[in-house]
CSV table of C-alpha atoms in Angstrom, one decimal:
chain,number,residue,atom,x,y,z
A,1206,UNK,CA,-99.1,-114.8,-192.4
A,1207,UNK,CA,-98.7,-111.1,-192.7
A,1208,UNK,CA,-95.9,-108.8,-191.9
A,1209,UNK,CA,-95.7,-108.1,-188.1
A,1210,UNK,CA,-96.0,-104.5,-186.9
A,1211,UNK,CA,-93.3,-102.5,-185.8
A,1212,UNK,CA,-92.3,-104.1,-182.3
A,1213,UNK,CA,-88.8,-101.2,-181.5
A,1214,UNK,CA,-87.0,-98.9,-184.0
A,1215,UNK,CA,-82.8,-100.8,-183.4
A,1216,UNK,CA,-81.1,-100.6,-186.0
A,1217,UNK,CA,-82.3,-102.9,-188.8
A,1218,UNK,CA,-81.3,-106.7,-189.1
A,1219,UNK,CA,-80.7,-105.5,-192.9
A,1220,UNK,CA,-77.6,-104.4,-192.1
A,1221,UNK,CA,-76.5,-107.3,-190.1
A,1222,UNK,CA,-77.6,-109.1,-193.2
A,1223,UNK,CA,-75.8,-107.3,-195.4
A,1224,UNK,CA,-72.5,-107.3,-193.2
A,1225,UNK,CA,-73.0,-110.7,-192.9
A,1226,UNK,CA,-72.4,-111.4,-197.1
A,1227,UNK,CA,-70.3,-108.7,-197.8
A,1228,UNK,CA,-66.9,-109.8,-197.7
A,1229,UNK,CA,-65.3,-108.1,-200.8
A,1230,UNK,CA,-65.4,-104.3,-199.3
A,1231,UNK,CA,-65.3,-101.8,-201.5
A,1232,UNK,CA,-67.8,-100.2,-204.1
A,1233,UNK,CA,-67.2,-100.8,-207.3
A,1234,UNK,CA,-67.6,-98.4,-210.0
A,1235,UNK,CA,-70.5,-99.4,-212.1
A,1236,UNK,CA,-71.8,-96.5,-213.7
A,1237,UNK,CA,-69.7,-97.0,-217.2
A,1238,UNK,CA,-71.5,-100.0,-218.0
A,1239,UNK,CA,-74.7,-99.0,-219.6
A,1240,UNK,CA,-77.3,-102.3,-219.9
A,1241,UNK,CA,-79.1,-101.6,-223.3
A,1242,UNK,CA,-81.3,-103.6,-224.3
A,1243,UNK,CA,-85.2,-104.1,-223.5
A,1244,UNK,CA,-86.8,-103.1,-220.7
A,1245,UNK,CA,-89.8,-105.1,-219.6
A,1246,UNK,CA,-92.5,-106.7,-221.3
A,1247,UNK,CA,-94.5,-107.4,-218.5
A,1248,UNK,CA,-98.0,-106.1,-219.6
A,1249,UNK,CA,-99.6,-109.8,-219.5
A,1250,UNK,CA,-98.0,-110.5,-216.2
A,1251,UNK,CA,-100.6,-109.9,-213.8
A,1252,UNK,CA,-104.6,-110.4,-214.3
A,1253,UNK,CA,-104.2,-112.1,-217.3
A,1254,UNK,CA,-101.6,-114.4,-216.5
A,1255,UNK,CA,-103.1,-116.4,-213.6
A,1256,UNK,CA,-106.0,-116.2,-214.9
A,1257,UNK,CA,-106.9,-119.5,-215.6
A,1258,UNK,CA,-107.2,-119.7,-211.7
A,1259,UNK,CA,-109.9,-117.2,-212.1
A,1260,UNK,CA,-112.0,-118.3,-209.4
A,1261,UNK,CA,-109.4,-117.3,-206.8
A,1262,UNK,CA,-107.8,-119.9,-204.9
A,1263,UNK,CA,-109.7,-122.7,-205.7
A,1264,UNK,CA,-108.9,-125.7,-204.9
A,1265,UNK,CA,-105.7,-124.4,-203.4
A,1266,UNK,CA,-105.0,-125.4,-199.6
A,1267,UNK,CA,-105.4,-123.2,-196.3
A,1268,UNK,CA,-101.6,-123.7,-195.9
A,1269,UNK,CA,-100.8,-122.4,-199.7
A,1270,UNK,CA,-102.8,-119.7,-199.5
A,1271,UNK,CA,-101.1,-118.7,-196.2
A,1272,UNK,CA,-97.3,-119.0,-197.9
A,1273,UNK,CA,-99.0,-117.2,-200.9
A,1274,UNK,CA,-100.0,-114.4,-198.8
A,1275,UNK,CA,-96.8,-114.5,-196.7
A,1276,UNK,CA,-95.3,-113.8,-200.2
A,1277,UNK,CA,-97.7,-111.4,-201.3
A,1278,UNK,CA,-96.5,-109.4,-198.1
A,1279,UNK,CA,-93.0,-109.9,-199.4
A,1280,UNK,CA,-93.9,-108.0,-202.7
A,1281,UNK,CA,-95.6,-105.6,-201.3
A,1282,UNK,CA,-93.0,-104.5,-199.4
A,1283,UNK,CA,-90.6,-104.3,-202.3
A,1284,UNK,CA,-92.8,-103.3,-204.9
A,1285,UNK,CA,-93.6,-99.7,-202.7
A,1286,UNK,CA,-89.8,-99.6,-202.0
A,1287,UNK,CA,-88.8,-99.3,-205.4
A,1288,UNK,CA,-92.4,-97.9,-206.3
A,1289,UNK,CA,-91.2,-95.2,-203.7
A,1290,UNK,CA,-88.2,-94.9,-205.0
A,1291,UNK,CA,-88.9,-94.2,-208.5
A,1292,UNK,CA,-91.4,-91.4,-207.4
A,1293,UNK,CA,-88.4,-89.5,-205.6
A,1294,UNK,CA,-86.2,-89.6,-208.3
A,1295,UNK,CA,-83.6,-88.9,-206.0
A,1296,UNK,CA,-81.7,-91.9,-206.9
A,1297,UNK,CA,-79.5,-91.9,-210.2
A,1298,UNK,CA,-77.9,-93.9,-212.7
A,1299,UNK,CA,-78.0,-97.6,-212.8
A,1300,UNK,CA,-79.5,-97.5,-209.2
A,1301,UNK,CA,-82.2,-96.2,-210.7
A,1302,UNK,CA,-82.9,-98.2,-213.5
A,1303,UNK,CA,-82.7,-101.2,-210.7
A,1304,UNK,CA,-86.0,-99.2,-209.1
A,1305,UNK,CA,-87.7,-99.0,-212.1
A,1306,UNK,CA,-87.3,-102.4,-213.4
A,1307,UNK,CA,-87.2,-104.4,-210.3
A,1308,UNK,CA,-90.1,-102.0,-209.5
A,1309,UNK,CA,-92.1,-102.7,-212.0
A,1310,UNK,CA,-91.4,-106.6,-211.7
A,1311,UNK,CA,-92.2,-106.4,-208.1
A,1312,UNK,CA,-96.0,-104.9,-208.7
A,1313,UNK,CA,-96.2,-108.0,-211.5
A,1314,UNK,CA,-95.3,-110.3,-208.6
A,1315,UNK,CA,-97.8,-108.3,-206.4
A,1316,UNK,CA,-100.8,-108.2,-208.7
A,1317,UNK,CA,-100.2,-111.5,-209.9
A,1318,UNK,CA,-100.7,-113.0,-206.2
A,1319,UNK,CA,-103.5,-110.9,-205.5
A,1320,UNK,CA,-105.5,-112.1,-208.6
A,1321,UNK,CA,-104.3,-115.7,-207.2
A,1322,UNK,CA,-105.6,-115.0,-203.7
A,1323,UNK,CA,-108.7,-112.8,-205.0
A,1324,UNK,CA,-110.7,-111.9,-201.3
A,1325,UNK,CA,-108.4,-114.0,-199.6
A,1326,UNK,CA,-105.5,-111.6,-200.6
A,1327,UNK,CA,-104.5,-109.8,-197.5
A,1328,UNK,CA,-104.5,-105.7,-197.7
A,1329,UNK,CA,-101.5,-103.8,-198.4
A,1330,UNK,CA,-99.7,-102.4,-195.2
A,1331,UNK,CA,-98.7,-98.5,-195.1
A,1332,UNK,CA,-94.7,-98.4,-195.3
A,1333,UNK,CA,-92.2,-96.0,-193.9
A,1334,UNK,CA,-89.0,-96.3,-195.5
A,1335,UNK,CA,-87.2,-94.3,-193.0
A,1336,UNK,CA,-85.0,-92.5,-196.2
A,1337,UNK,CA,-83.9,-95.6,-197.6
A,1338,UNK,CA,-85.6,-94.5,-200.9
A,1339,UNK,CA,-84.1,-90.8,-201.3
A,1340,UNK,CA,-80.3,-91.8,-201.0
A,1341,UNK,CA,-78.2,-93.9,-203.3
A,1342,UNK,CA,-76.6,-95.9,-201.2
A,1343,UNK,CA,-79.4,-96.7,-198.5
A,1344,UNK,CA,-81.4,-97.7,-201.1
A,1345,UNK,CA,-79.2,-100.0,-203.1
A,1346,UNK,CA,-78.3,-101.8,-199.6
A,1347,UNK,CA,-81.5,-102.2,-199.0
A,1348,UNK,CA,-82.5,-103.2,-202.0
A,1349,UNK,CA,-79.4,-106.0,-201.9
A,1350,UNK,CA,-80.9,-107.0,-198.3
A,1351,UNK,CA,-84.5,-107.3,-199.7
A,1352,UNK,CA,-83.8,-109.2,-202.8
A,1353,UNK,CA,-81.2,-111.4,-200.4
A,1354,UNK,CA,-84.5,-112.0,-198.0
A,1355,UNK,CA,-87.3,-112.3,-200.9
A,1356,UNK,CA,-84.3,-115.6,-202.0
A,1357,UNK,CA,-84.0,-117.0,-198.5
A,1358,UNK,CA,-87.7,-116.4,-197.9
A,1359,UNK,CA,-89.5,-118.2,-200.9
A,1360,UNK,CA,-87.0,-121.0,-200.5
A,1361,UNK,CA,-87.5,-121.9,-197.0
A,1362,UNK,CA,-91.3,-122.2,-198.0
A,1363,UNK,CA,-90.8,-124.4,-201.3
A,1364,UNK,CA,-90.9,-127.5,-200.0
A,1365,UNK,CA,-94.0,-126.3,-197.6
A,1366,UNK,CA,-96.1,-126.0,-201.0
A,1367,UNK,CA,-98.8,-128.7,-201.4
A,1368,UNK,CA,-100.5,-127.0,-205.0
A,1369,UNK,CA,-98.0,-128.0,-208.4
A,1370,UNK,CA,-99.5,-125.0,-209.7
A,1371,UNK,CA,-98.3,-122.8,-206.7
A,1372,UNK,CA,-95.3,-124.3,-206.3
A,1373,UNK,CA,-94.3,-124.3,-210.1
A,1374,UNK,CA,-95.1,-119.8,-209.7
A,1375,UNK,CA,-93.3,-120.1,-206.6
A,1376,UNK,CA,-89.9,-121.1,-208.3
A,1377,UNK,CA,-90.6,-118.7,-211.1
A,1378,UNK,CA,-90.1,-115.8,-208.7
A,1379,UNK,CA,-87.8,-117.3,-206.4
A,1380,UNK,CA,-85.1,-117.5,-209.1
A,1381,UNK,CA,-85.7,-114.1,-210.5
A,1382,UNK,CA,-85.6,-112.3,-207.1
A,1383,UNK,CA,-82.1,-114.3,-206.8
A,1384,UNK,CA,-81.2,-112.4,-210.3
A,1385,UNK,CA,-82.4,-109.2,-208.8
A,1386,UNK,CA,-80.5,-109.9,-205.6
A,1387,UNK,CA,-77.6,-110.2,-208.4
A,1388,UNK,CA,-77.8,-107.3,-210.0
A,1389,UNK,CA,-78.5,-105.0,-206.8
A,1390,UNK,CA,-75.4,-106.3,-205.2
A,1391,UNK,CA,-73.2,-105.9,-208.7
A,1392,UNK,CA,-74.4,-102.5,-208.7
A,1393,UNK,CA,-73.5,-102.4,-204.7
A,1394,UNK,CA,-70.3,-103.8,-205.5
A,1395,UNK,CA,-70.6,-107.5,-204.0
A,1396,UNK,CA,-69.9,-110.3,-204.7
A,1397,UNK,CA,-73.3,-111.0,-206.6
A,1398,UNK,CA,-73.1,-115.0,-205.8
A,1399,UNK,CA,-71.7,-115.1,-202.2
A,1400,UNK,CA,-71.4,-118.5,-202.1
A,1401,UNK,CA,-71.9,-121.9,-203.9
A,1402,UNK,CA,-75.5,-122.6,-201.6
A,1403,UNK,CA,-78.2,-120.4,-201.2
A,1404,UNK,CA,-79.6,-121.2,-197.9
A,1405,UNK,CA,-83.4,-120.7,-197.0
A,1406,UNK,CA,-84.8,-118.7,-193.7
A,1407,UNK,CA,-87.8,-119.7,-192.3
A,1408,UNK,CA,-90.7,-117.9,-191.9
A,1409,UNK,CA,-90.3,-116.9,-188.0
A,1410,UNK,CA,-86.7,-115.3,-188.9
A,1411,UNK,CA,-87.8,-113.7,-191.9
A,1412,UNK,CA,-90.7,-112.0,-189.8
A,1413,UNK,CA,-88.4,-110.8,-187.4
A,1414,UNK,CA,-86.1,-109.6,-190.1
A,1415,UNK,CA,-88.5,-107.6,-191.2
A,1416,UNK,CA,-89.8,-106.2,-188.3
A,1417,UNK,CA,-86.3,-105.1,-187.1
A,1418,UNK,CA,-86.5,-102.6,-189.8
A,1419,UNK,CA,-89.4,-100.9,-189.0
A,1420,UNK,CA,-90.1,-100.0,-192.7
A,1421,UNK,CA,-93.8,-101.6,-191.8
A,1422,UNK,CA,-95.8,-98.9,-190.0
A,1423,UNK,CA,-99.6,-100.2,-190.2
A,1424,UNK,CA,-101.1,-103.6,-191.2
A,1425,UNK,CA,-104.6,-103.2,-192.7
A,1426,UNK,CA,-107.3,-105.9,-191.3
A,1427,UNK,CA,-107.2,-109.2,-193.2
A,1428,UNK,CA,-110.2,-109.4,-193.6
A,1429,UNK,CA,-112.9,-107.4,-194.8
A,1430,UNK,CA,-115.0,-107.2,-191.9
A,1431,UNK,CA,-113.6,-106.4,-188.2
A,1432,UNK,CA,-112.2,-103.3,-186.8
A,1433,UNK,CA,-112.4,-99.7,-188.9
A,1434,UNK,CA,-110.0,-99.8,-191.9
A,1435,UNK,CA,-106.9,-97.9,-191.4
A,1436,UNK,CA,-106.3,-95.3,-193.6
A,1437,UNK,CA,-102.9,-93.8,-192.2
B,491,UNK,CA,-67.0,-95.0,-226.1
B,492,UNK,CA,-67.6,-97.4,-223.5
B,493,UNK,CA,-71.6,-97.5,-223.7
B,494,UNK,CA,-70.2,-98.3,-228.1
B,495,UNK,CA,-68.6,-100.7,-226.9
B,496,UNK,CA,-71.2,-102.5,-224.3
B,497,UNK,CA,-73.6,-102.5,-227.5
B,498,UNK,CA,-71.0,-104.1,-229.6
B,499,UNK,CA,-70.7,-106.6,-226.9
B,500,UNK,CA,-74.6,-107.2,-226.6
B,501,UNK,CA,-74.6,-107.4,-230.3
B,502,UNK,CA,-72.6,-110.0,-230.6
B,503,UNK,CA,-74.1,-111.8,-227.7
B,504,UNK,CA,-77.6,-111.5,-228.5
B,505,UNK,CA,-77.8,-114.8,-230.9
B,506,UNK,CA,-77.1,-117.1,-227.7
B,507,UNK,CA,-79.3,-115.6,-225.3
B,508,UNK,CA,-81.7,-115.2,-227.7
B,509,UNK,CA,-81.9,-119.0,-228.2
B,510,UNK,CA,-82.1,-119.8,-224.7
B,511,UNK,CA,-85.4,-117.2,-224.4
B,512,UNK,CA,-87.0,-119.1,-227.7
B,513,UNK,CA,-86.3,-122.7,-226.0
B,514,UNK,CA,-88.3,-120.4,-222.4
B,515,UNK,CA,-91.0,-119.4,-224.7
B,516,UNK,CA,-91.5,-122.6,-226.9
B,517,UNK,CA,-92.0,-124.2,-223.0
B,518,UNK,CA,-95.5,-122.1,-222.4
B,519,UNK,CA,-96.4,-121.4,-226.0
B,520,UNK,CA,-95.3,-117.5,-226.4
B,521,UNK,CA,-92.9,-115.4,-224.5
B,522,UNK,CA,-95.6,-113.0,-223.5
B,523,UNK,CA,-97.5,-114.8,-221.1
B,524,UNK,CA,-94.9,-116.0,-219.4
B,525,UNK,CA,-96.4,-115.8,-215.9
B,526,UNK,CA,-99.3,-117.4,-216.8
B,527,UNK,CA,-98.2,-120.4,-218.6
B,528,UNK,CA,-95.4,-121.4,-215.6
B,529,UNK,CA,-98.7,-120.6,-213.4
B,530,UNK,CA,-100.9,-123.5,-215.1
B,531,UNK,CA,-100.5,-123.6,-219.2
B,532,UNK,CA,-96.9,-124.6,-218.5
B,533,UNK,CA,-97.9,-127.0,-216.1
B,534,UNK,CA,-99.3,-130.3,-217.4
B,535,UNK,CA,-96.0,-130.7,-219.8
B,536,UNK,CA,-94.0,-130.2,-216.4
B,537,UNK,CA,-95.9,-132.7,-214.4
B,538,UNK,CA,-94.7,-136.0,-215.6
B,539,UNK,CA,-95.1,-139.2,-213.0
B,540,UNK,CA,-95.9,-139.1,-209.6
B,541,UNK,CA,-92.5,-138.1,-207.3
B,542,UNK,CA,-90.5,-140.9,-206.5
B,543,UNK,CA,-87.0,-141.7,-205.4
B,544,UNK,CA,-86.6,-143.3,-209.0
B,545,UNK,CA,-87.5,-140.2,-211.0
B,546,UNK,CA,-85.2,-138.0,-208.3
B,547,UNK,CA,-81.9,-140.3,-209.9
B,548,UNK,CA,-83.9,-139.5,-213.5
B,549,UNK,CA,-83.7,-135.7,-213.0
B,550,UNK,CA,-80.4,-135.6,-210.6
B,551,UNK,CA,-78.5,-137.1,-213.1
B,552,UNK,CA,-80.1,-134.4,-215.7
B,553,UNK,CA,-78.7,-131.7,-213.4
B,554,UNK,CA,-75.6,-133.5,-212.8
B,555,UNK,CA,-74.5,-133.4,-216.6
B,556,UNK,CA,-75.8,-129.6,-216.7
B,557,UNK,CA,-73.5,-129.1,-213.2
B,558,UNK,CA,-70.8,-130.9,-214.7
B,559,UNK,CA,-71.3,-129.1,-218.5
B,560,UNK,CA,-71.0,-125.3,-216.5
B,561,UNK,CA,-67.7,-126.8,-214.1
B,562,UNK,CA,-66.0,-127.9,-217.1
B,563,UNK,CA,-66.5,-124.7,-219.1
B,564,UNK,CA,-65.2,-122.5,-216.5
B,565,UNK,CA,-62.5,-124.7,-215.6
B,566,UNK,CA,-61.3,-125.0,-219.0
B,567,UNK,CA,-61.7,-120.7,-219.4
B,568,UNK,CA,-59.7,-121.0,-216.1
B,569,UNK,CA,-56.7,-122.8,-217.4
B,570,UNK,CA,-56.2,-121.3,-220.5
B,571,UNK,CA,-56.1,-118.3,-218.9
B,572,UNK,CA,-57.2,-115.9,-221.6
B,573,UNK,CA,-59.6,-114.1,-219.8
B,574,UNK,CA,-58.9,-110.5,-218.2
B,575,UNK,CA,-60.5,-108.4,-215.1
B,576,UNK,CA,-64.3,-109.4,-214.1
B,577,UNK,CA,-64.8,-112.0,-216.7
B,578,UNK,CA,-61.9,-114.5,-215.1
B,579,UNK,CA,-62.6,-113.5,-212.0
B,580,UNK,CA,-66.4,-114.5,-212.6
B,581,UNK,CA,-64.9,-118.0,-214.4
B,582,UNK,CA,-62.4,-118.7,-210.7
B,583,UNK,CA,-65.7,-117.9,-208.6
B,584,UNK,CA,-68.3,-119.8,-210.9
B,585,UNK,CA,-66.7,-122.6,-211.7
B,586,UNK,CA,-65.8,-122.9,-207.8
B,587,UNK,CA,-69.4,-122.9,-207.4
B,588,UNK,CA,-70.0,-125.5,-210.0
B,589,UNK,CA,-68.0,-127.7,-208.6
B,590,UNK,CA,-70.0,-127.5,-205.4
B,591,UNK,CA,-72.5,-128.0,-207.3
B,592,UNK,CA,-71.3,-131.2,-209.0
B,593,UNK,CA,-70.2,-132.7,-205.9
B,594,UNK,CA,-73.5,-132.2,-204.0
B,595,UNK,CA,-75.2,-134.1,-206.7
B,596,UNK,CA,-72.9,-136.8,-207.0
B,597,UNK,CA,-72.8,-137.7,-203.6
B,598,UNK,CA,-76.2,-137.3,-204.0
B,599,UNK,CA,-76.8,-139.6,-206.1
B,600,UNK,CA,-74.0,-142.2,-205.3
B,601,UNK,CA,-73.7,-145.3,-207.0
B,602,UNK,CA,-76.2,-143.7,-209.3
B,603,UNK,CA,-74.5,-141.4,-211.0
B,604,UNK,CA,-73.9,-141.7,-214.4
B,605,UNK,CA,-70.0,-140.6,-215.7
B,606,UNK,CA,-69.0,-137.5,-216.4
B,607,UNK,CA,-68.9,-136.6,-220.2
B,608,UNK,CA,-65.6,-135.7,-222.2
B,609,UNK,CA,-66.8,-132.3,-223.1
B,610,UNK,CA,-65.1,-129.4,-226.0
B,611,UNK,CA,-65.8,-126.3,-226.0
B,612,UNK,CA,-63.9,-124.8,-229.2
B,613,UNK,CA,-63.1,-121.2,-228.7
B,614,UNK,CA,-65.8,-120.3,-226.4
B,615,UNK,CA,-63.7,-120.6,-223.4
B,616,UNK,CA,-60.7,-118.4,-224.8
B,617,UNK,CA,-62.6,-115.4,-226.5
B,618,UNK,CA,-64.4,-113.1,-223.8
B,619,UNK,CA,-67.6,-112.6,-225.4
B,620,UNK,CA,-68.1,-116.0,-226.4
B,621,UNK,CA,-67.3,-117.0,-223.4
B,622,UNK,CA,-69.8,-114.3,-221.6
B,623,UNK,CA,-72.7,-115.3,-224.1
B,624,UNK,CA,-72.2,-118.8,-223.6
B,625,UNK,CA,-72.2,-118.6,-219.7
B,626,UNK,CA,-75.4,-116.7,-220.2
B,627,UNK,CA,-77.0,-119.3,-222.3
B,628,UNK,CA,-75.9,-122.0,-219.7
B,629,UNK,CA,-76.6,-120.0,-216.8
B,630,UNK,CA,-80.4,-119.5,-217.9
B,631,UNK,CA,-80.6,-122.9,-219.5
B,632,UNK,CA,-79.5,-124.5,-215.8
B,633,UNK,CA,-82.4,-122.0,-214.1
B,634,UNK,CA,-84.9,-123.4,-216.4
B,635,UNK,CA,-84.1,-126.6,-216.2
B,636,UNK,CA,-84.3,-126.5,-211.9
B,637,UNK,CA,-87.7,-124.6,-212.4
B,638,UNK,CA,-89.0,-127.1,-214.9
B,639,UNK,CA,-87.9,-129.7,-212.4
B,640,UNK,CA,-89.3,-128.8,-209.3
B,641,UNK,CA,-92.6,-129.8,-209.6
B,642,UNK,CA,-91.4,-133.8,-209.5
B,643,UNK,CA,-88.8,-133.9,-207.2
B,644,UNK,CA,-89.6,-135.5,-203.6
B,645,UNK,CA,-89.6,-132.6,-201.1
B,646,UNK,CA,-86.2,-133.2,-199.7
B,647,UNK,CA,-84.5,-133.5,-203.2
B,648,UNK,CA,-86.7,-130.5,-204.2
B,649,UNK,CA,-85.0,-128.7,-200.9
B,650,UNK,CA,-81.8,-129.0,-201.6
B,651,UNK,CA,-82.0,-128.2,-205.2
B,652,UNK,CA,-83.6,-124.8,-204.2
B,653,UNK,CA,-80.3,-124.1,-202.4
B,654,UNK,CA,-78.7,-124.6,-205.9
B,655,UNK,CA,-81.1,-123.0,-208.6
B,656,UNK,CA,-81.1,-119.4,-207.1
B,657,UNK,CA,-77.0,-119.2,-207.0
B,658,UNK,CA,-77.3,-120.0,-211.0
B,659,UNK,CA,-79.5,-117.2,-211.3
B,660,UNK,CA,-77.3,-115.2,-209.8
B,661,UNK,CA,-74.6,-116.1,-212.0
B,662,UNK,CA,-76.7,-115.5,-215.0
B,663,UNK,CA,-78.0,-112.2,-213.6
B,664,UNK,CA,-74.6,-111.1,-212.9
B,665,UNK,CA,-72.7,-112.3,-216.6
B,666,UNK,CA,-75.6,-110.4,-217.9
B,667,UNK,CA,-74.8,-107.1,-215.7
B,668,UNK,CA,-71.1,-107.4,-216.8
B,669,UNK,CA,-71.9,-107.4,-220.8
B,670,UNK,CA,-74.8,-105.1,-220.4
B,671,UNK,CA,-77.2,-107.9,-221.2
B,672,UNK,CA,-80.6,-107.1,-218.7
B,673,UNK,CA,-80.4,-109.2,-215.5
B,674,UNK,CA,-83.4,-110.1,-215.1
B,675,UNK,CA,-85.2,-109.4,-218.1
B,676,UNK,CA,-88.7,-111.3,-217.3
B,677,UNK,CA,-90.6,-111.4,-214.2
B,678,UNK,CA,-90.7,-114.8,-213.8
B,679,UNK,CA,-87.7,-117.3,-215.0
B,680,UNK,CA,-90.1,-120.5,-217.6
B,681,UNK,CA,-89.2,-123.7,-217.1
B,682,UNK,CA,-88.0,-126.0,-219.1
B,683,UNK,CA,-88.6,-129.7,-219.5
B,684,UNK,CA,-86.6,-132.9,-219.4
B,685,UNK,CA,-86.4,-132.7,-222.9
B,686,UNK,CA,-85.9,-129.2,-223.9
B,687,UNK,CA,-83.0,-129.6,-221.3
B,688,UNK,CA,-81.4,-132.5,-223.3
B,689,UNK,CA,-81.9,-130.3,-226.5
B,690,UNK,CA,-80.3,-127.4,-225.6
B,691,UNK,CA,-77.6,-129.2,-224.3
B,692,UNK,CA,-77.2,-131.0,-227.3
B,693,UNK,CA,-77.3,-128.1,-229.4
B,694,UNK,CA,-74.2,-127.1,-227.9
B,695,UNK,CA,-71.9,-129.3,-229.1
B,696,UNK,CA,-70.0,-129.2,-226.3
B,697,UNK,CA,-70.8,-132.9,-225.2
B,698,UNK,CA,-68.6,-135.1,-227.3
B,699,UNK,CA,-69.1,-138.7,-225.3
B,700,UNK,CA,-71.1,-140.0,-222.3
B,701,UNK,CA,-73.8,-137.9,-220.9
């Protein structure tokens, strides 16, 4: 239900995910293109928008609210990647344009599942990006490798969704994180459709994927009593 | 110069993808709520019957003619050829993926499914920026409609037609990347219904028998 902690620090699965797809080689040179155009109108995404589940999670199965919170864990981890990211400013050109509007897409996606989840919301881990987020190409790879997993993850749980309602938000994201997984991998310079199916991961190898990276370095308590908070 | 140009380009294409965003915002009632309205607003106009093996052939066959609509279209940019650099090689590796795509849901389907339709597409397969705005408009239109749908499919139909929906957003997202048109300009992708489906396709004129 939440992302596991760090189990060993090998080198991350990413990669092998990434290796995996890339079959075309080469970068491409992307920076002449210049995407005008608007950036995101996203302020009523988020509170407002689910709001007419208000009383969180009602009438929303145990099981949806543990693939809801499974991909709240997804968002946060991309939404403080690219939230990171952005901060640094280290990143340039249409790599970081991708950070700030994936970024601010992702934290839509995050506060829009917290509002959904409301107490039942799990807390936001503390993430260590090992670099990923101060170098050009680290970060657009792993931003191709998240966007690749966010796909594969919220379509191996689709058909696991008993709530219309859920599912109906579920495809919603699911098909823009593909469009984000698009664009990062344009911008990478791969192919941005690999192939004709997108196939789904299950949860178990998703988990593992992302433990392999070791990009999670705490998980707060679910819930709000138990142990002391951690505050690292 | 080329950043002149990319405008000119998005200029020209923004009347098409600006029709496939009014047919996503007519779905939930205004564009800026978008979240909310695929959350629940959007919802009861989704939801039609209960999820049947009968409505599956209803809304496979809708996909099939949107499947068979996109392979045609980049088939026909294929053979006349007139396309240069990224934009034909995004036409060859599409319209492979169409035709996947068509012959998952025939065999699908089976018996069931209807014919294809004789399509024409007029110059919007030989000039490039047609051609880019209208792969943008079909590309979105085909995510909408799978979105729309996926609330009354039965869960194995539903399964395999996530394994299709998020390869047409990434064609959309990357057409969009090569024009300069924003990838993913929303952060969620509405759904469309049955019928805005069948309207948008119609609006096209591309379909000129069956379907």
């Amino acid at each position: 239900m939440t992302l596991p902690l760090p189990a060993d620090l090998e080198l991350t699965a990413v990669e092998v995910t990434l290796d995996e797809l890339d079959r075309d080689g080469a970068l491409r040179e992307a920076g002449s293109r210049l995407p005008r155009g608007r950036f995101l109108g996203l302020a009523a995404v988020g509170a407002a928008a689910f709001g007419g589940l208000a009383a969180p999670a009602r009438g929303v199965t145990k099981g949806d609210i543990a693939i809801l919170n499974y991909a709240l864990a997804l968002e946060y981890l991309q939404s403080a990647f690219y939230t990171e990211t952005e901060r640094l400013a280290a990143v340039r050109g249409q790599a970081a344009r991708v950070a700030r509007v994936v970024g601010a897409v992702e934290r839509a996606h995050v506060s829009a599942f917290r509002d959904l989840l409301g107490r039942k919301a799990i807390k936001r881990p503390t993430f260590d990006f090992r670099g990923t987020t101060e170098d050009q190409q680290a970060f657009l790879k792993t931003a191709v490798a998240f966007e690749d997993l966010a796909v594969a993850a919220y379509k191996g749980q689709a058909h696991l969704i008993e709530s219309d309602a859920v599912l109906a938000a579920a495809v919603s994201i699911h098909s823009v994180e593909a469009r984000h997984a698009a664009w990062a991998r344009h911008l990478f310079g791969i192919r941005p459709a690999a192939s004709a199916f997108d196939q789904p991961k299950p949860k178990a190898e998703i988990d593992r994927i992302v433990q392999s990276t070791s990009f999670v370095v705490a998980r707060p308590q679910t819930r709000a009593r138990g142990g002391p908070r951690f505050t690292g | 110069m080329l950043d002149e140009e990319a405008a000119a380009v998005a200029a020209r294409t923004e009347p098409s993808l600006t029709r496939t965003r009014l047919l996503q915002s007519a779905v939930v009632g205004g564009g800026a709520v978008i979240a909310g309205g695929v959350l629940l607003g959007g919802l009861p106009a989704l939801a039609s019957a209960a999820r049947s093996p009968e409505q599956d052939v209803r809304i496979l066959n809708l996909v099939l003619l949107l499947e068979e609509l996109e392979a045609a279209f980049y088939g026909d940019a294929e053979d006349r050829g007139l396309l240069r650099g990224e934009l034909a090689e995004f036409a060859r590796i599409v319209g492979d993926h169409e035709r996947a795509h068509v012959a998952f849901v025939r065999k699908a389907l089976g018996d069931k499914a209807e014919a294809k339709p004789r399509f024409d597409f007029g110059n919007t397969t030989s000039d490039p920026d047609r051609f880019a705005s209208t792969a943008a408009m079909l590309e979105d239109t085909g995510i909408a409609a799978y979105n729309g749908q996926a609330v009354n499919l039965t869960k194995p139909v539903l399964k395999a037609a996530a394994t299709i929906v998020s390869v047409e957003a990434r064609h959309a997202a990357w057409i969009r990347d090569i024009v300069g048109q924003p990838a993913a300009p929303d952060a969620t992708d509405a759904p469309a219904t049955e019928r805005q489906v069948q309207a948008s396709v119609a609006k096209t004129g591309f379909v000129k028998a069956g379907g």
